[in-house]
mmCIF file of C-alpha atoms and ligand atoms in Angstrom:
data_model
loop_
_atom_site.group_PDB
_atom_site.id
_atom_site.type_symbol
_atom_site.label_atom_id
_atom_site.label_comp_id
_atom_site.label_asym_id
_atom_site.label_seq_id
_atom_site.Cartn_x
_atom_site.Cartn_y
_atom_site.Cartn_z
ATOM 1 C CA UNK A 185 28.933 -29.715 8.278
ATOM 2 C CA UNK A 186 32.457 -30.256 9.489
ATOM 3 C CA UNK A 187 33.492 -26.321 8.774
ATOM 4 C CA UNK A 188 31.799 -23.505 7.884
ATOM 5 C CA UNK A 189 29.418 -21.221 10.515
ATOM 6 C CA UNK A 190 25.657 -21.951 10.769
ATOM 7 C CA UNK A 191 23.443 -18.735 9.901
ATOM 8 C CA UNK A 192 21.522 -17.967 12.755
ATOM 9 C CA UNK A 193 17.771 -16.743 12.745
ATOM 10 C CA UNK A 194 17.852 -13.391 10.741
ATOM 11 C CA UNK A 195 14.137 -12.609 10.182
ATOM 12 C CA UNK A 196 11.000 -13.775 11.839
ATOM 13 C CA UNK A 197 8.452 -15.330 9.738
ATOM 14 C CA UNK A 198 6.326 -11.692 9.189
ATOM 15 C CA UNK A 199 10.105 -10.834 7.375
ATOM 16 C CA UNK A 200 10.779 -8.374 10.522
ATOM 17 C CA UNK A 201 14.903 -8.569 10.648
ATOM 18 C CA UNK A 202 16.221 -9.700 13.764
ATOM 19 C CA UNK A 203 18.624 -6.562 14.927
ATOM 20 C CA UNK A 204 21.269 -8.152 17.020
ATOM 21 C CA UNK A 205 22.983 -5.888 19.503
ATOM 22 C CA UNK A 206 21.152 -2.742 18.568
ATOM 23 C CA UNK A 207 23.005 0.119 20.052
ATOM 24 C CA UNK A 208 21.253 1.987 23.148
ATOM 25 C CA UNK A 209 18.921 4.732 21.889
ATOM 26 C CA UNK A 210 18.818 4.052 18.433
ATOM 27 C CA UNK A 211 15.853 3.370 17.319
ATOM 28 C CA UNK A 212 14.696 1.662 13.902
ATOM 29 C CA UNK A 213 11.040 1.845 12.865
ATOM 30 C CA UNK A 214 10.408 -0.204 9.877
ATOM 31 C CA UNK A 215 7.536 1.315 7.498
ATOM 32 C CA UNK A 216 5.419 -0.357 4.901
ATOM 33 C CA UNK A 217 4.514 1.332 1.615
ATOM 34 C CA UNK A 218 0.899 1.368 0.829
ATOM 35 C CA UNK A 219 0.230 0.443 -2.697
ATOM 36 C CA UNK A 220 -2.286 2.583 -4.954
ATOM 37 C CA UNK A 221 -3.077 2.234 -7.809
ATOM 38 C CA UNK A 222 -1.102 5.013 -9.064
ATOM 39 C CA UNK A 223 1.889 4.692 -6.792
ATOM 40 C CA UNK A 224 3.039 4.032 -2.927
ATOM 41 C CA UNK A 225 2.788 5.912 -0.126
ATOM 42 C CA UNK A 226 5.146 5.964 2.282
ATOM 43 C CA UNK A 227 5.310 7.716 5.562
ATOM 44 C CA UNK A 228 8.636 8.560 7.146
ATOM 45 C CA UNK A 229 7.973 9.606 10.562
ATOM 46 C CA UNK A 230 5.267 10.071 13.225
ATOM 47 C CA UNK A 231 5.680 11.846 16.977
ATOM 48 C CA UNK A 232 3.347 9.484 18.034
ATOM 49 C CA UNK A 233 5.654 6.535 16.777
ATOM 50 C CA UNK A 234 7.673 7.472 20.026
ATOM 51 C CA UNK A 235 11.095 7.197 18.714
ATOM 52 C CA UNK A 236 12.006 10.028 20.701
ATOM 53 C CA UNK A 237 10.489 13.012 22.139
ATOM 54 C CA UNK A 238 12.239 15.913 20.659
ATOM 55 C CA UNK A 239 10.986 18.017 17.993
ATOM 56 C CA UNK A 240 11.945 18.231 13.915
ATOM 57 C CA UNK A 241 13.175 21.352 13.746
ATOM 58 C CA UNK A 242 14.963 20.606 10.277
ATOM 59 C CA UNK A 243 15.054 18.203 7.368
ATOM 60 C CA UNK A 244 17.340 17.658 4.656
ATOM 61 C CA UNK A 245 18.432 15.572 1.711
ATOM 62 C CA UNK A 246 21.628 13.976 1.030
ATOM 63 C CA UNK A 247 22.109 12.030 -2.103
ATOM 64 C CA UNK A 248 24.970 9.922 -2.387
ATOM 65 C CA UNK A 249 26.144 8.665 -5.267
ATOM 66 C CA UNK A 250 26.321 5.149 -5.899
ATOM 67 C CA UNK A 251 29.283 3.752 -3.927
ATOM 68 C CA UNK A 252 29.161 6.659 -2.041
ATOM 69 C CA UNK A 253 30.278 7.292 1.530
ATOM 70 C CA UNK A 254 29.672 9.599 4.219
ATOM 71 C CA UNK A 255 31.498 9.398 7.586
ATOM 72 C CA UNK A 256 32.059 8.956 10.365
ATOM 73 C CA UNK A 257 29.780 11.762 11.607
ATOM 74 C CA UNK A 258 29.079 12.327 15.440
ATOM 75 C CA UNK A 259 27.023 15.144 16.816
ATOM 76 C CA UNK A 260 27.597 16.297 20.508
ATOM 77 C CA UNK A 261 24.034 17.712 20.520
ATOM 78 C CA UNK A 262 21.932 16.686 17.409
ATOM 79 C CA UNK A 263 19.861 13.634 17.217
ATOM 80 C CA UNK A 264 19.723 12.062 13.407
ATOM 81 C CA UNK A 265 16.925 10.534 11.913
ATOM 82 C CA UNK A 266 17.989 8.565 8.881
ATOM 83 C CA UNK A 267 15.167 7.741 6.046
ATOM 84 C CA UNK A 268 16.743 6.391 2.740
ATOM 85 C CA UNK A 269 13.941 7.476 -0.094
ATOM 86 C CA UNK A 270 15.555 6.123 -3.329
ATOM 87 C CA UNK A 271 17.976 3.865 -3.681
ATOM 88 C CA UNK A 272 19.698 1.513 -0.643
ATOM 89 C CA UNK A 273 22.171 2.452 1.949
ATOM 90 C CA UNK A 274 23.927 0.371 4.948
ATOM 91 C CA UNK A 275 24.235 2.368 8.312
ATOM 92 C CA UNK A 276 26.725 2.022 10.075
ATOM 93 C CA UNK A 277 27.113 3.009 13.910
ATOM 94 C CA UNK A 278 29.171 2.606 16.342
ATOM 95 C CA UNK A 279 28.466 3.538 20.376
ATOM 96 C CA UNK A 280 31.076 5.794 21.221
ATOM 97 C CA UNK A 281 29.694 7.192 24.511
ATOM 98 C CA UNK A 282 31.585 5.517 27.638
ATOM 99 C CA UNK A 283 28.694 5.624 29.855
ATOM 100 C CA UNK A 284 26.513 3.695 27.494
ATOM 101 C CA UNK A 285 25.779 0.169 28.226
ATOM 102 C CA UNK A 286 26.274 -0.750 24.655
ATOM 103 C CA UNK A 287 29.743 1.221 24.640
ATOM 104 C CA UNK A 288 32.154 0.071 21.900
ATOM 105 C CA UNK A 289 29.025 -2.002 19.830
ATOM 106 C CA UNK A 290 29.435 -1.873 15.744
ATOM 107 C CA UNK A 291 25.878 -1.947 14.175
ATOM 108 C CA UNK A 292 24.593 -1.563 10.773
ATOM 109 C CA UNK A 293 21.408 -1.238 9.487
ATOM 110 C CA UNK A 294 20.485 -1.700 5.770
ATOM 111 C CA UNK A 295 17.399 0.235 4.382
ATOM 112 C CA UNK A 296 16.108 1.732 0.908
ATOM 113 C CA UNK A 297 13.151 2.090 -1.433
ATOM 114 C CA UNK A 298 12.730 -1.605 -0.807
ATOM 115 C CA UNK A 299 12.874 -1.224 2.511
ATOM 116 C CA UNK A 300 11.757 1.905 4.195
ATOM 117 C CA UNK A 301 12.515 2.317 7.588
ATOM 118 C CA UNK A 302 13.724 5.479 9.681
ATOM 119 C CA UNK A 303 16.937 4.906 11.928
ATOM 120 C CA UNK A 304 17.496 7.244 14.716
ATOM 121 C CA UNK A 305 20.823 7.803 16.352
ATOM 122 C CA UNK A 306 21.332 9.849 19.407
ATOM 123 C CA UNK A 307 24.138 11.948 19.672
ATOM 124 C CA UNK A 308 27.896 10.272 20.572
ATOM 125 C CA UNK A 309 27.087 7.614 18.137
ATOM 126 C CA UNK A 310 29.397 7.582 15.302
ATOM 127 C CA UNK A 311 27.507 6.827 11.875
ATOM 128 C CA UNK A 312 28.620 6.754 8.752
ATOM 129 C CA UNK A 313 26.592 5.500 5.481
ATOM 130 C CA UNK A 314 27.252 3.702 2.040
ATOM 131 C CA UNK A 315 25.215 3.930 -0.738
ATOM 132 C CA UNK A 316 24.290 0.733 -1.990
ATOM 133 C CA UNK A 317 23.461 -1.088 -5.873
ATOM 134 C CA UNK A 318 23.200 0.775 -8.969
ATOM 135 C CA UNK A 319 21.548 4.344 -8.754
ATOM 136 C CA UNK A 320 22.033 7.322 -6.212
ATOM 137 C CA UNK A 321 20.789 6.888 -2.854
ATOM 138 C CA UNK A 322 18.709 9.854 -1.569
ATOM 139 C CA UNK A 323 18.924 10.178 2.086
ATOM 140 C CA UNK A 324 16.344 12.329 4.393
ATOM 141 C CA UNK A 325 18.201 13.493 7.567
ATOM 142 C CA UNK A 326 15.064 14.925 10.142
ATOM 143 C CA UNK A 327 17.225 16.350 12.809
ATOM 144 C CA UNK A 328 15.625 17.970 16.144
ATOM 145 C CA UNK A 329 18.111 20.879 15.870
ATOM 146 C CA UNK A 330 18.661 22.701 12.861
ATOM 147 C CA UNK A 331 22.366 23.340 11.560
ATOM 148 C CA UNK A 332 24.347 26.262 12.680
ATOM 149 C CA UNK A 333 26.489 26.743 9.667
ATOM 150 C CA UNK A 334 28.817 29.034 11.985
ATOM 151 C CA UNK A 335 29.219 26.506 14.645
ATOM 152 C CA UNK A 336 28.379 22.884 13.442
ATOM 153 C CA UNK A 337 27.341 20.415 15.770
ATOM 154 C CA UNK A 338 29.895 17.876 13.679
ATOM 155 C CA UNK A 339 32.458 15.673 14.610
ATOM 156 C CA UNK A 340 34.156 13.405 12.113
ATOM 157 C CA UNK A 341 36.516 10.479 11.485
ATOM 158 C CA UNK A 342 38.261 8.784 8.905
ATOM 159 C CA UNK A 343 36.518 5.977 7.248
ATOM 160 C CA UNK A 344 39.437 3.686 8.438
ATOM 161 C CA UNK A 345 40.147 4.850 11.313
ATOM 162 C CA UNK A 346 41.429 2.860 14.120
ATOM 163 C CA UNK A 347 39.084 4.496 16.907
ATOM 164 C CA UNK A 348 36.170 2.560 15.326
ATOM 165 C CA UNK A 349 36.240 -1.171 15.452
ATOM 166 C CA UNK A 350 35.170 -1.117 11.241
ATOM 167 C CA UNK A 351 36.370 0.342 8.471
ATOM 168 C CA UNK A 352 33.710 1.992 5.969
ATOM 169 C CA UNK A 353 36.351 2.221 3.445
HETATM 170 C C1 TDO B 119 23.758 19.487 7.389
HETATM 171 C C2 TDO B 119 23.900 20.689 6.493
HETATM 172 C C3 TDO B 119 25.045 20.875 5.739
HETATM 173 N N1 TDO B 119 25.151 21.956 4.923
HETATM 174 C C4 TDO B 119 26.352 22.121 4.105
HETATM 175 C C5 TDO B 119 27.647 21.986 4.912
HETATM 176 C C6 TDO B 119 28.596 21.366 3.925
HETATM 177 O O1 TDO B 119 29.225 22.421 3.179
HETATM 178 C C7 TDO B 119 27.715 20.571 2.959
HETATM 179 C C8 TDO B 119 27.754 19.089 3.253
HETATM 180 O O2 TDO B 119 27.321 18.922 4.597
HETATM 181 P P1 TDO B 119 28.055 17.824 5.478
HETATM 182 O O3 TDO B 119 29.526 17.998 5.307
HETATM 183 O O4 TDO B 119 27.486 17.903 6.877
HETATM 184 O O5 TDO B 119 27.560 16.488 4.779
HETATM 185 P P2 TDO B 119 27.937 15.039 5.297
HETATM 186 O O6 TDO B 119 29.352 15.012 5.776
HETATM 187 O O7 TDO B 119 27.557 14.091 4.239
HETATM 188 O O8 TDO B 119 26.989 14.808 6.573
HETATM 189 C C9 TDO B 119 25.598 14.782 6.374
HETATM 190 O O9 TDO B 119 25.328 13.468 5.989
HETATM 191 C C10 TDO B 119 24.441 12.723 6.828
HETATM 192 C C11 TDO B 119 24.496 11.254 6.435
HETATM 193 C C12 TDO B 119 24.747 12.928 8.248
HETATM 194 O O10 TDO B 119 24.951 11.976 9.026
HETATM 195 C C13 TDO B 119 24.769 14.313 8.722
HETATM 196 O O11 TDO B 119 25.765 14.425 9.753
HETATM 197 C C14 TDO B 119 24.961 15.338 7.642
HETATM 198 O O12 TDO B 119 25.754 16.417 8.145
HETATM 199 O O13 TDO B 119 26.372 21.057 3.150
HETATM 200 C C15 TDO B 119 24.133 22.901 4.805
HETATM 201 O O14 TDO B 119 24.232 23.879 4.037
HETATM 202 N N2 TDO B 119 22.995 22.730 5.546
HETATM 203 C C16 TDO B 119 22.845 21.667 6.380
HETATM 204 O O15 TDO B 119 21.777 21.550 7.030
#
């Protein structure tokens, strides 16, 4: 073809994606639903997955409505562990921590119902999250430190702002 770009490879033939420059310390652990015969079951995280070795000392929900966006979020502290329930969401990180070999790296990461998976981000990785197609997204957040609502472990950014390499809005 005289213009255009060629895709690349984008999944391997068991339909694993290929993640192109994943961002140092994140993690992604795709999960498959077992099918009953009344339902799925799907489990959302493991210690002995070895993500990471901190503990869950919280979880929470954050449903989005459709179109919905959240972000950017940093933590200075708090590691994230992102598992979309219902619905579909794109994650979207970007390395902001100077001493990390991946420093400056944009990386997204779709996941849903569809396709569960959990995402970890360490903190000093700016994420931010859009909630894909038609209905809510419902987001479980299993951090290893719980909130302090007097002193927040939170640091945001606009959607567009011109720190980050990509816009979310
Ligand atoms: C995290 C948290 C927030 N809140 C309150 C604080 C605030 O008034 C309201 C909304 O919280 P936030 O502003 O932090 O929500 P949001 O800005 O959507 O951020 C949340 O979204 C996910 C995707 C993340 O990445 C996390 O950083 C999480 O904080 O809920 C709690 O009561 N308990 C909690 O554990």
């Amino acid at each position: 073809m005289a213009t255009g770009t060629p895709d690349g490879q984008t999944v391997t033939p068991d339909w694993l994606t290929i993640d192109v420059s994943a961002i140092e310390g994140v993690r992604v652990k795709e999960i498959r639903p077992v099918a009953t015969s009344n339902g799925y079951l799907t489990e959302i995280f493991r210690q002995e997955w070895d993500l990471d070795q901190l503990p869950v000392a919280q979880v929470f929900q954050r449903t989005m409505y459709p179109g919905a966006m959240t972000g950017w979020h940093a933590h200075a502290a708090t590691l994230d562990r992102l598992f979309c329930c219902a619905g579909s969401v794109r994650i979207s990180l970007f390395d902001g921590r100077k001493a990390s070999p991946s420093f400056g790296t944009v990386w997204h990461k779709i996941v849903g119902a569809m396709r569960p998976a959990i995402v970890t981000i360490p903190p000093g990785v700016w994420h931010g999250v859009v909630a894909l197609g038609p209905e809510p997204a419902l987001l479980l957040n299993l951090v290893d430190k719980a909130y302090a609502y007097d002193a927040p472990d939170h640091w945001r950014l606009p959607p567009d702002t011109e720190q980050i390499p990509y816009r979310l809005a």
